[in-house]
XYZ file of C-alpha atoms in Angstrom:
743
model
C -0.059 -0.104 0.171
C 2.513 2.280 0.753
C 4.527 1.925 -2.288
C 2.402 2.087 -4.084
C 1.256 5.806 -3.160
C 4.730 6.765 -3.386
C 4.856 5.915 -6.765
C 1.353 7.626 -7.567
C 2.891 10.258 -5.965
C 6.333 10.044 -7.846
C 4.213 9.902 -11.300
C 2.717 13.264 -10.137
C 5.641 15.127 -9.707
C 6.703 14.019 -13.156
C 3.592 14.940 -14.833
C 3.484 18.270 -12.919
C 7.415 19.157 -15.274
C 6.264 17.482 -18.229
C 3.675 20.740 -18.145
C 5.617 22.542 -16.315
C 8.935 22.336 -18.860
C 5.267 22.812 -22.195
C 4.370 25.523 -21.267
C 8.212 26.893 -20.761
C 8.328 25.609 -24.155
C 5.300 27.506 -25.968
C 6.214 30.007 -24.970
C 9.969 30.022 -26.193
C 7.680 29.485 -29.275
C 5.155 32.614 -28.861
C 8.407 34.942 -27.882
C 9.866 33.554 -31.796
C 7.205 34.299 -33.613
C 5.894 36.699 -32.162
C 10.434 38.295 -32.689
C 9.870 36.649 -36.035
C 6.490 38.826 -36.741
C 7.763 42.270 -35.574
C 10.781 42.079 -37.926
C 9.093 40.900 -40.538
C 7.463 44.709 -40.604
C 9.916 46.198 -40.227
C 11.379 44.271 -42.783
C 8.715 45.775 -45.112
C 8.493 49.745 -43.398
C 12.864 49.172 -44.378
C 11.318 48.288 -47.860
C 9.093 51.035 -48.000
C 10.879 54.084 -46.525
C 13.912 52.786 -48.857
C 11.727 52.470 -52.571
C 10.434 56.337 -51.253
C 13.501 57.298 -50.782
C 14.356 55.589 -54.225
C 11.372 58.188 -55.100
C 13.044 61.246 -53.572
C 16.445 60.772 -55.130
C 15.228 60.010 -58.687
C 12.900 63.414 -58.476
C 16.081 64.705 -56.687
C 18.753 63.399 -59.327
C 16.514 62.937 -62.525
C 15.471 66.439 -63.338
C 18.123 66.341 -65.818
C 17.741 62.927 -67.105
C 14.400 62.765 -66.783
C 11.584 64.331 -68.934
C 8.870 62.358 -68.693
C 5.457 63.839 -68.820
C 2.734 64.666 -66.037
C 1.076 61.435 -66.690
C 3.946 59.421 -66.502
C 4.254 61.262 -62.980
C 0.628 59.587 -62.028
C 1.922 56.100 -62.948
C 4.212 55.724 -60.667
C 1.516 56.902 -57.855
C -0.244 54.144 -58.885
C 2.327 51.342 -58.774
C 3.609 52.096 -55.607
C -0.254 52.534 -53.590
C -0.439 49.014 -55.094
C 2.380 47.935 -53.446
C 2.009 49.071 -50.143
C -1.725 47.390 -50.438
C -0.292 44.125 -50.506
C 2.047 44.298 -47.916
C -0.645 44.768 -45.463
C -2.630 42.655 -46.913
C 0.170 40.062 -46.265
C 0.909 41.323 -43.576
C -2.181 41.147 -41.928
C -2.535 37.232 -43.365
C 0.864 36.182 -41.496
C -0.906 37.523 -38.460
C -3.675 34.945 -38.577
C -1.251 32.736 -39.541
C 0.216 33.167 -36.543
C -3.334 33.036 -34.783
C -4.703 30.836 -35.705
C -1.256 28.149 -35.375
C -1.533 29.530 -30.788
C -5.051 28.127 -30.736
C -4.349 25.341 -32.780
C -1.952 24.662 -30.089
C -3.830 25.923 -26.876
C -6.863 23.243 -28.013
C -4.282 20.856 -28.120
C -3.165 21.492 -24.762
C -6.263 21.134 -23.236
C -7.492 18.087 -24.615
C -3.978 17.143 -23.273
C -4.722 18.681 -19.693
C -8.053 16.819 -19.782
C -6.354 13.918 -21.069
C -4.169 13.559 -17.862
C -6.611 14.342 -15.156
C -9.398 11.433 -16.334
C -5.777 9.075 -16.383
C -7.277 5.683 -15.333
C -4.313 3.920 -15.015
C -3.874 0.763 -12.883
C -2.024 2.423 -9.862
C -4.599 5.790 -9.798
C -7.418 3.905 -10.761
C -10.052 5.442 -8.102
C -12.628 2.851 -8.638
C -13.180 -0.960 -7.374
C -13.341 -4.244 -8.866
C -15.334 -6.366 -5.670
C -18.128 -6.861 -7.646
C -21.691 -6.489 -6.519
C -21.308 -7.557 -3.253
C -22.201 -6.019 0.042
C -20.634 -3.032 1.713
C -21.490 -3.859 5.872
C -19.388 -6.972 5.695
C -16.616 -5.222 5.470
C -17.605 -2.921 7.582
C -15.315 -3.862 10.326
C -11.967 -4.124 8.407
C -9.647 -2.269 7.266
C -10.456 -2.838 3.196
C -12.783 -3.287 1.634
C -12.810 -6.577 -0.967
C -10.535 -8.053 -3.128
C -9.555 -7.474 -7.001
C -9.078 -10.812 -9.379
C -5.735 -11.490 -8.163
C -7.163 -11.388 -4.756
C -5.420 -8.339 -3.136
C -6.397 -6.489 -0.819
C -8.319 -3.319 -1.357
C -8.789 -0.985 0.880
C -10.639 1.981 1.886
C -9.829 5.655 1.476
C -8.660 7.608 4.313
C -10.533 9.468 5.588
C -9.459 11.826 8.306
C -13.200 14.135 8.619
C -13.519 14.801 12.019
C -17.204 16.657 13.035
C -15.412 20.141 13.231
C -14.233 19.110 9.055
C -17.227 17.927 8.312
C -19.324 21.299 9.943
C -17.152 23.828 7.747
C -17.469 21.995 4.628
C -21.082 21.888 5.664
C -20.117 26.164 6.291
C -18.139 26.244 3.146
C -18.907 24.244 0.665
C -21.509 25.265 -1.524
C -22.201 21.146 -2.919
C -22.260 20.244 0.240
C -26.147 19.232 0.066
C -25.049 16.930 -2.955
C -22.615 15.820 -2.035
C -23.098 11.890 -0.904
C -20.947 9.154 -0.161
C -20.285 6.016 -2.754
C -20.072 2.906 -0.294
C -18.432 0.610 -2.533
C -15.975 2.960 -3.209
C -16.077 5.269 -0.017
C -15.038 8.219 -1.907
C -17.229 11.665 -2.216
C -20.114 11.969 -5.163
C -21.507 15.687 -6.371
C -24.576 15.600 -7.805
C -25.793 16.383 -11.215
C -28.761 18.836 -11.767
C -30.742 15.531 -13.137
C -29.548 13.480 -9.878
C -30.767 15.880 -7.998
C -34.049 15.778 -9.961
C -34.819 12.192 -10.073
C -34.009 11.998 -6.326
C -37.092 14.527 -5.801
C -38.813 13.026 -8.621
C -39.363 9.036 -6.537
C -39.659 11.270 -3.565
C -42.439 12.556 -4.130
C -43.806 8.945 -5.472
C -43.193 9.989 -8.651
C -41.589 7.265 -11.906
C -38.025 8.085 -12.297
C -38.501 8.116 -16.356
C -39.910 11.893 -17.396
C -41.194 10.893 -20.298
C -42.969 7.928 -18.457
C -47.238 7.748 -18.537
C -48.689 6.734 -16.229
C -52.209 7.396 -17.569
C -52.281 5.298 -20.429
C -55.079 3.891 -22.191
C -56.525 0.833 -21.313
C -56.658 -2.833 -23.008
C -59.551 -4.266 -23.142
C -58.771 -7.894 -22.822
C -62.398 -8.911 -22.399
C -65.154 -7.470 -24.697
C -68.231 -6.915 -22.974
C -70.607 -9.021 -25.522
C -71.502 -12.280 -24.759
C -70.478 -15.542 -26.026
C -72.807 -17.881 -26.682
C -70.510 -21.194 -25.642
C -68.057 -21.001 -23.458
C -64.022 -20.708 -23.418
C -64.023 -24.560 -21.671
C -66.469 -27.311 -21.601
C -64.910 -29.098 -17.954
C -66.715 -30.675 -15.846
C -66.929 -29.768 -12.168
C -65.036 -31.451 -9.695
C -65.714 -33.621 -7.493
C -63.788 -30.798 -4.747
C -65.980 -28.335 -5.762
C -69.433 -30.186 -4.570
C -67.911 -31.888 -0.760
C -66.237 -29.716 1.880
C -62.609 -29.690 2.660
C -61.261 -31.862 4.479
C -58.516 -30.032 5.053
C -60.805 -27.180 6.143
C -62.932 -28.952 8.584
C -59.316 -30.576 10.191
C -57.428 -26.229 10.301
C -61.215 -25.482 12.058
C -60.831 -28.225 14.791
C -57.146 -27.210 15.497
C -58.304 -23.061 16.008
C -61.637 -24.830 17.851
C -59.413 -26.665 20.173
C -56.940 -23.458 20.626
C -59.395 -20.887 21.426
C -61.137 -23.627 24.670
C -57.526 -24.304 25.520
C -57.394 -19.970 25.943
C -54.426 -20.423 23.314
C -55.987 -17.480 21.298
C -58.033 -14.600 22.461
C -61.070 -13.267 20.270
C -60.724 -10.638 18.917
C -62.843 -7.507 21.759
C -65.684 -5.675 20.313
C -64.781 -2.428 18.842
C -68.405 -1.651 20.433
C -66.871 -1.573 24.003
C -65.413 1.210 23.494
C -67.706 3.239 22.961
C -68.874 2.722 26.516
C -67.161 5.744 27.597
C -62.873 6.263 28.842
C -61.749 5.544 31.612
C -60.006 9.951 33.010
C -57.661 10.037 36.243
C -60.050 11.499 38.395
C -57.058 13.046 41.474
C -54.904 14.313 38.126
C -55.291 17.592 39.385
C -54.269 16.751 43.095
C -50.766 18.031 45.097
C -47.991 16.882 43.868
C -46.559 16.997 47.506
C -49.959 15.081 48.681
C -49.659 12.375 46.283
C -46.234 11.768 46.866
C -47.102 11.006 50.614
C -49.984 8.893 49.657
C -47.912 6.803 46.994
C -44.770 6.136 50.450
C -47.625 4.906 52.596
C -47.359 1.073 53.661
C -50.775 -0.594 53.905
C -50.380 -2.460 58.117
C -50.590 -5.740 57.755
C -53.509 -7.602 57.993
C -54.403 -10.086 61.022
C -54.531 -13.791 60.289
C -57.788 -15.348 59.865
C -58.980 -18.118 62.843
C -58.680 -20.907 62.131
C -60.293 -24.545 62.629
C -58.958 -24.244 66.640
C -61.445 -20.997 67.322
C -63.731 -22.349 66.336
C -66.985 -21.901 68.287
C -67.133 -25.883 67.769
C -63.981 -27.175 66.646
C -62.874 -30.840 65.402
C -62.448 -33.107 68.653
C -58.716 -33.265 67.311
C -58.203 -28.885 68.237
C -59.290 -30.014 71.440
C -56.842 -29.889 74.746
C -56.407 -33.097 76.905
C -55.710 -33.059 80.115
C -52.482 -33.381 80.515
C -52.279 -31.293 76.884
C -54.350 -28.364 78.927
C -51.824 -28.555 82.250
C -49.020 -28.113 79.554
C -50.375 -24.473 78.127
C -51.513 -23.455 81.797
C -47.325 -24.130 83.281
C -45.831 -22.771 80.031
C -45.146 -19.231 79.468
C -47.612 -16.700 77.581
C -44.922 -15.967 74.580
C -44.170 -19.725 73.974
C -47.802 -20.567 74.076
C -49.015 -21.762 70.940
C -52.295 -20.609 70.411
C -53.204 -17.211 73.634
C -56.458 -18.991 74.373
C -57.995 -22.428 75.204
C -59.462 -24.465 72.480
C -63.954 -24.978 73.497
C -66.469 -26.948 71.733
C -70.214 -24.883 72.099
C -73.675 -27.159 71.042
C -74.703 -23.408 69.423
C -73.409 -19.163 68.708
C -76.285 -18.338 70.774
C -73.925 -20.177 74.311
C -71.001 -19.077 73.230
C -70.169 -16.233 75.970
C -68.103 -12.558 75.563
C -64.755 -12.545 74.383
C -62.840 -12.513 77.268
C -59.522 -11.230 75.744
C -61.110 -8.786 74.083
C -59.544 -5.647 74.585
C -56.055 -6.960 74.970
C -55.965 -8.059 71.651
C -57.028 -4.809 70.349
C -54.548 -2.626 73.207
C -51.806 -5.929 71.261
C -52.568 -5.242 67.623
C -52.057 -1.299 68.705
C -49.126 -1.791 69.376
C -48.126 -3.728 66.779
C -49.343 -1.019 64.496
C -47.538 1.882 66.019
C -44.368 -0.139 68.207
C -43.456 -2.497 64.796
C -42.356 0.143 62.414
C -42.514 0.001 58.437
C -39.931 0.812 55.577
C -39.630 -0.273 52.044
C -37.162 -1.578 51.041
C -35.694 -1.015 46.975
C -34.595 -3.310 45.250
C -31.209 -3.430 43.657
C -31.791 -3.439 39.615
C -28.130 -4.912 39.071
C -27.136 -6.005 35.413
C -27.007 -9.678 34.594
C -24.087 -9.491 32.524
C -21.963 -8.066 35.522
C -22.301 -11.359 37.577
C -21.420 -13.442 35.310
C -17.229 -14.305 35.411
C -16.020 -13.220 32.228
C -13.927 -15.891 31.128
C -11.669 -16.607 27.743
C -12.662 -17.980 25.086
C -11.835 -22.451 24.189
C -10.197 -21.628 21.593
C -7.148 -19.824 23.371
C -7.270 -22.532 25.737
C -5.982 -25.511 23.602
C -4.452 -27.350 22.946
C -7.776 -30.821 24.611
C -9.385 -33.399 22.746
C -12.097 -32.277 21.148
C -13.681 -35.410 18.754
C -13.460 -38.987 19.413
C -10.261 -40.966 16.997
C -10.501 -44.455 18.537
C -12.720 -47.251 19.440
C -11.309 -50.561 21.372
C -14.062 -53.388 20.833
C -13.156 -56.697 22.212
C -15.125 -56.921 25.646
C -18.687 -58.694 26.287
C -19.200 -56.947 29.662
C -19.642 -53.577 31.405
C -15.772 -52.067 31.013
C -15.164 -51.001 34.640
C -11.712 -50.319 35.073
C -9.093 -48.303 32.577
C -5.238 -47.430 32.450
C -2.068 -45.922 30.443
C 1.281 -47.359 30.434
C 3.693 -44.085 31.358
C 5.265 -44.640 28.647
C 1.745 -43.721 27.396
C 2.131 -46.953 24.565
C 0.177 -49.396 26.381
C -3.245 -49.262 27.429
C -5.011 -51.900 29.738
C -8.763 -52.521 31.213
C -10.064 -54.670 33.166
C -14.204 -55.566 32.386
C -17.125 -57.721 34.485
C -16.657 -60.257 31.457
C -13.747 -61.580 33.611
C -11.215 -60.211 31.669
C -7.625 -58.203 31.940
C -6.565 -56.659 27.688
C -4.011 -54.668 27.051
C -4.481 -52.526 23.762
C -1.461 -50.744 21.799
C -3.096 -47.443 21.828
C -1.943 -45.714 18.462
C -3.382 -48.849 16.300
C -5.885 -49.864 18.626
C -4.808 -53.952 18.819
C -5.831 -56.253 21.264
C -2.126 -57.653 22.158
C -2.777 -60.300 25.251
C -5.909 -61.035 26.811
C -6.039 -62.167 30.327
C -8.791 -64.283 32.049
C -8.804 -63.896 35.592
C -12.094 -66.053 36.366
C -13.788 -62.931 38.522
C -15.150 -59.352 37.683
C -12.537 -56.962 37.070
C -13.057 -53.611 40.554
C -10.534 -51.506 39.190
C -6.944 -52.306 37.448
C -3.922 -49.603 37.994
C -0.558 -49.640 36.192
C 2.284 -48.776 38.168
C 3.751 -44.817 37.361
C 7.054 -45.993 37.669
C 8.505 -46.423 34.166
C 11.298 -48.257 35.384
C 9.324 -51.246 35.818
C 6.335 -53.024 34.130
C 3.471 -54.280 36.135
C -0.028 -54.255 35.614
C -2.445 -54.055 40.209
C -5.616 -55.769 39.275
C -8.500 -56.141 41.732
C -11.334 -58.453 41.533
C -13.369 -60.004 44.490
C -10.962 -60.946 47.648
C -7.638 -60.475 45.716
C -5.469 -58.329 44.848
C -3.412 -59.833 41.414
C 0.466 -58.286 40.674
C 0.464 -58.723 36.476
C 3.388 -58.683 34.390
C 2.537 -58.096 30.841
C 6.338 -58.059 29.486
C 5.081 -55.814 26.866
C 8.598 -53.388 27.844
C 11.815 -54.010 26.940
C 14.214 -56.689 28.510
C 15.782 -54.301 31.051
C 12.212 -53.358 31.965
C 10.838 -56.896 32.731
C 14.048 -57.647 33.957
C 13.871 -55.241 37.343
C 10.208 -56.429 37.524
C 11.312 -59.444 37.849
C 13.534 -58.238 40.692
C 11.086 -56.809 42.248
C 8.672 -59.512 42.298
C 11.245 -61.539 43.622
C 12.493 -60.167 46.027
C 12.786 -62.355 49.321
C 10.288 -61.921 52.387
C 10.877 -60.418 55.080
C 9.488 -62.014 58.604
C 9.086 -59.098 61.127
C 5.606 -59.302 61.517
C 3.467 -56.416 61.128
C -0.401 -55.490 62.073
C -2.016 -56.514 58.487
C -0.068 -59.556 58.074
C -1.975 -62.396 59.517
C -5.291 -60.900 57.043
C -3.743 -61.034 53.677
C -2.619 -63.594 52.366
C 0.831 -63.427 49.862
C 1.416 -65.711 47.404
C 3.435 -66.647 43.719
C 0.855 -68.487 41.283
C 1.539 -71.053 39.340
C 1.113 -73.229 36.108
C -1.253 -71.434 33.577
C -1.501 -68.451 36.190
C 2.275 -67.776 35.556
C 2.123 -68.790 31.736
C -0.185 -65.694 31.779
C 1.824 -62.620 33.479
C 0.053 -63.098 36.485
C 3.785 -63.786 38.824
C 1.742 -62.189 42.475
C -1.317 -62.567 44.236
C -2.648 -61.232 47.785
C -5.526 -61.987 48.509
C -7.750 -60.401 51.140
C -10.224 -61.028 53.254
C -13.195 -58.606 51.891
C -14.528 -57.645 48.905
C -11.875 -55.142 46.544
C -12.924 -52.174 45.480
C -9.881 -50.304 43.973
C -6.420 -50.025 44.198
C -3.870 -47.185 43.681
C -0.394 -47.087 43.440
C 2.896 -44.929 44.772
C 4.549 -41.741 42.677
C 7.703 -44.293 42.881
C 6.246 -48.480 41.973
C 7.032 -49.581 45.020
C 3.962 -49.300 47.730
C -0.147 -50.219 47.037
C -3.428 -49.473 48.716
C -6.636 -51.052 48.381
C -9.670 -49.993 49.142
C -12.350 -52.098 51.227
C -15.539 -50.010 51.063
C -16.681 -52.136 54.706
C -20.087 -49.907 57.852
C -18.830 -53.519 60.160
C -14.993 -53.590 59.957
C -12.168 -50.746 60.383
C -10.786 -52.868 58.058
C -11.199 -50.858 55.665
C -7.947 -49.890 53.401
C -4.750 -51.611 53.487
C -1.507 -49.975 52.168
C 0.667 -53.467 50.752
C 4.999 -52.391 49.916
C 5.774 -55.438 46.884
C 9.453 -55.369 47.030
C 8.885 -56.877 50.567
C 5.518 -58.778 50.296
C 3.964 -56.920 53.236
C 0.469 -55.856 54.240
C -0.512 -52.767 56.916
C -3.590 -51.257 58.692
C -2.782 -47.864 58.590
C -5.660 -47.082 60.346
C -7.509 -48.099 63.760
C -10.624 -46.587 62.633
C -12.214 -45.738 59.642
C -14.783 -42.649 60.200
C -17.131 -43.442 57.482
C -18.056 -46.029 54.648
C -14.642 -45.354 52.740
C -15.334 -44.602 49.011
C -11.552 -44.041 47.333
C -7.608 -43.465 47.886
C -4.547 -41.795 46.859
C -1.212 -40.920 47.702
C -0.004 -37.289 47.414
C 1.901 -36.764 43.591
C 5.665 -34.859 45.806
C 4.991 -35.253 49.502
C 4.207 -38.853 52.393
C 0.002 -37.725 52.908
C -2.365 -40.076 52.169
C -6.008 -39.152 51.090
C -9.381 -41.538 52.814
C -12.316 -39.881 50.514
C -16.039 -41.292 52.386
C -18.536 -40.560 51.799
C -19.420 -37.246 53.366
C -15.746 -36.081 52.926
C -12.297 -36.397 52.031
C -9.061 -36.621 54.735
C -5.263 -35.606 53.831
C -3.132 -38.152 56.131
C 0.187 -37.560 57.020
C 1.864 -40.638 56.867
C 5.327 -39.718 58.601
C 3.652 -38.230 61.637
C 1.002 -40.635 61.385
C -2.054 -38.398 62.131
C -5.088 -35.711 60.410
C -4.215 -32.434 58.364
C -6.830 -31.392 57.402
C -10.677 -32.563 56.227
C -11.987 -31.595 53.423
C -15.974 -30.847 53.729
C -17.268 -32.117 50.034
C -20.658 -30.665 50.605
C -22.286 -33.834 48.614
C -24.680 -36.453 49.602
C -21.833 -39.582 48.692
C -18.195 -38.838 46.852
C -17.721 -41.229 44.243
C -13.981 -40.479 43.099
C -11.938 -38.207 43.569
C -7.653 -37.167 41.771
C -4.915 -34.998 43.104
C -3.936 -32.483 40.408
C 0.123 -33.410 39.635
C 1.586 -30.118 41.822
C -0.375 -31.891 45.381
C -2.123 -29.232 45.859
C -5.986 -28.865 44.532
C -8.431 -32.050 44.966
C -11.132 -33.192 42.808
C -14.551 -35.274 43.623
C -17.470 -36.779 41.906
C -20.562 -37.488 43.159
C -23.861 -39.454 42.744
C -25.965 -36.396 42.877
C -24.283 -34.824 39.805
C -21.413 -32.321 41.329
C -17.705 -32.226 41.085
C -16.040 -30.212 44.215
C -13.023 -27.881 43.628
C -11.251 -28.203 46.596
C -8.122 -25.615 47.164
C -5.782 -26.784 50.270
C -4.281 -24.162 50.544
C -7.281 -22.002 50.677
C -9.863 -23.630 52.467
C -11.197 -27.335 53.927
C -14.645 -26.377 52.160
C -15.045 -26.480 47.895
C -13.930 -23.286 46.277
C -15.760 -24.865 42.898
C -18.987 -26.606 42.736
C -20.076 -27.690 39.507
C -23.246 -28.885 38.327
C -22.897 -29.781 34.778
C -23.864 -33.065 34.576
C -27.346 -34.214 34.416
C -26.563 -37.779 36.380
C -24.077 -39.259 38.339
C -20.196 -38.808 38.300
C -18.186 -41.458 37.837
C -14.858 -40.631 37.397
C -12.957 -37.802 37.596
C -9.328 -37.492 36.171
C -6.379 -34.857 36.376
C -3.874 -33.929 33.320
C -0.258 -35.039 34.399
C 1.274 -32.112 31.954
C -1.541 -30.142 31.249
C -3.417 -27.965 32.785
C -7.135 -29.927 31.943
C -9.403 -32.002 34.535
C -12.693 -33.620 33.278
C -15.472 -35.943 34.956
C -16.955 -38.491 33.047
C -21.051 -39.250 33.966
C -24.250 -41.498 33.542
C -25.739 -39.460 30.940
C -22.609 -40.313 29.178
C -20.865 -36.966 28.519
C -17.058 -36.613 29.294
C -16.790 -32.659 30.178
C -12.973 -31.735 30.202
C -12.649 -28.357 31.615
C -9.382 -26.170 31.493
C -8.069 -25.664 35.154
C -4.896 -23.742 35.441
C -2.581 -23.070 38.158
C -0.738 -20.384 39.370
C 2.442 -20.409 40.700
C 1.115 -16.904 42.996
C -0.846 -18.065 45.736
C -2.949 -14.470 46.253
C -4.549 -15.620 42.567
C -6.777 -18.657 42.760
C -6.799 -21.184 40.293
C -9.173 -20.559 36.510
C -11.424 -23.455 36.026
C -13.232 -22.771 32.454
C -15.849 -26.056 31.015
C -14.617 -26.324 27.235
C -16.085 -29.162 25.400
C -18.416 -32.424 25.891
C -17.714 -35.760 24.357
C -19.573 -37.938 23.474
C -20.175 -41.184 22.247
C -20.872 -43.518 24.284
C -24.540 -45.749 23.863
C -26.466 -45.518 27.708
C -26.380 -49.089 28.715
C -28.839 -50.040 31.415
C -28.990 -46.604 32.815
C -25.193 -46.550 32.923
C -23.270 -44.486 31.355
C -19.488 -43.972 31.288
C -18.006 -45.542 34.315
C -13.600 -44.915 33.899
C -11.940 -42.015 32.678
C -8.440 -40.894 32.459
C -6.042 -38.600 29.845
C -2.500 -39.968 28.473
C 1.246 -39.307 30.230
C 2.509 -37.102 27.810
C -0.544 -35.936 25.304
C -3.674 -33.348 25.632
C -5.749 -37.017 25.269
C -8.336 -38.880 27.215
C -9.696 -42.410 27.299
C -12.728 -43.768 28.790
C -14.629 -47.407 29.440
C -18.735 -47.388 29.942
C -21.261 -49.647 29.591
C -21.376 -50.439 26.023
C -17.953 -52.626 26.506
C -15.897 -49.684 24.683
C -13.009 -48.213 25.105
C -13.436 -44.940 23.441
C -10.036 -42.094 22.287
C -10.429 -38.761 21.875
C -7.921 -36.998 20.569
């Protein structure tokens, strides 16, 4: 844009210099022609003088020589006169030729000047080639369209403010007929014909002056009645049978009028009854204001059944109720009198507390002040928090990429390996399947002989182990999917020597090695529990494993196992509530235990309770800890998701109610600021949750995407959800026996 403007300026300067040079050259030519004209004129006069001198000399010196007669002298004079006349005619002709040549040059100059004024080269063309499109498409853009090459055509720069517009209005005589061309953005001065056309259109006349609006009518049909009809087609059957469509439409209208959906028109004759008018329109405004601020006294409550002269028997006091009523203070009594029953209204005596009641009513009226409370007018948009747009918070999963099919029952639990290459899933069909994530290919299936409640991959990348909870046992599987070094280190961890020190909880749990078919499938260890295990969770370092056995009647609800030493312990002497989920802190030695109503945080080193979080929900279903360790989210069966800021309060920082059914699972991403919740309504809601290092700044929580794809089966939707360890991908398992990957 700047280069084209510079080129146009250079061209204009060159044009000016060329015009100056032409003017100068033309001026020099005119001066030369004038000098030639003057020189010719002088030379003609000089020749005339010479001839006169020669004549005089002849007359002086020819007195002796020439002795002609008078007639010859007269002839000579006539010849001199003729020569003078020829000279003057020649001079006039030359002057006319010069003037005509000057006029021709002026006309050529004007033609040239007009040609350059209306020059329409590619760079200086003020018209654009955007085509016949609505100009409001580009009202918020700096350009007005595109040319044939696809380049932007920019709007002309308009620096006029209101002051310049006012001065132009005062000084410019054509201001009233100047309009702006929306297509080019330039000002156009209307001609007289265009102004006249606008005036005619404003008066409602035709634009064309020569158009005759009262043309003679052409009668297509004559007044003569024809003997035969134009068409002799028989009448349709529908012309003498009632229309079914009209009947259906009328019945719908009648039904709508009966239901009150359509109001019949009010009769216009009702207006003749008289108009209403304001009777107090001429009243004083101060009196009106005083009456307007008047607040009527609250009315006395209407009498109930107990105040009747013959109330039902259940409203009458028994002897015990009467004795209790007499012992109570008058302020604490439910009724200020004892209900009594009379057979007729004539037998009712005078009310003994009448004056006392009237006095209390008067006290209520003048001792209890009444005031008008003004309603606060708040703009609803001010109450909505200003959240960033979801497209500014990318990346996050948006589309379903892969579906892993193979299970025949509910897929209750899934887990992703630390490398992000393998996915493990446990189902009610009694199998544990290992999938390759990128190809959705099932590499290995292990039949464990029972419904799998939970699977958890060891988070330590140096070992390849999977914990599986089914019935009352926890199985440790070595799927041998990693390289040889990792498989060897996994075997070394499982084959460590067992210590003989008895620990509380060892007698309740039985550790055993597997043999035969189980060993060939990859099952290396079996930890037998006294009750059904619902969940397993690994410590970050991969040596400790926690198992949950929810039971109201027992204190053995949580056990912590050390795989390398093959020993177990019960960390709690007594559990307060039904334990739903447990989790280890990712950095510090803290242990999170979620019961039905609260989350307790224990310090494993000091062996005491650090904090108790109140979830404000009826039944907690799942729990996840932020990778930083300072935030916790809890999902509940009453459709709520609670976000806790451990540094802020023991109550939820934010309650999210986005799901319509029970929340089954929640999860945090290990690297990205994302968290997700899955529910029985078949949806997965992905939210952006930024946690700041500044403790004074609260976390930013923005819902960004609702993912759907699972089919609701037996009123169950998505049962488990987990993120990929390195990519912004999410895996979900549902009651429809499928696992889905959203990327």
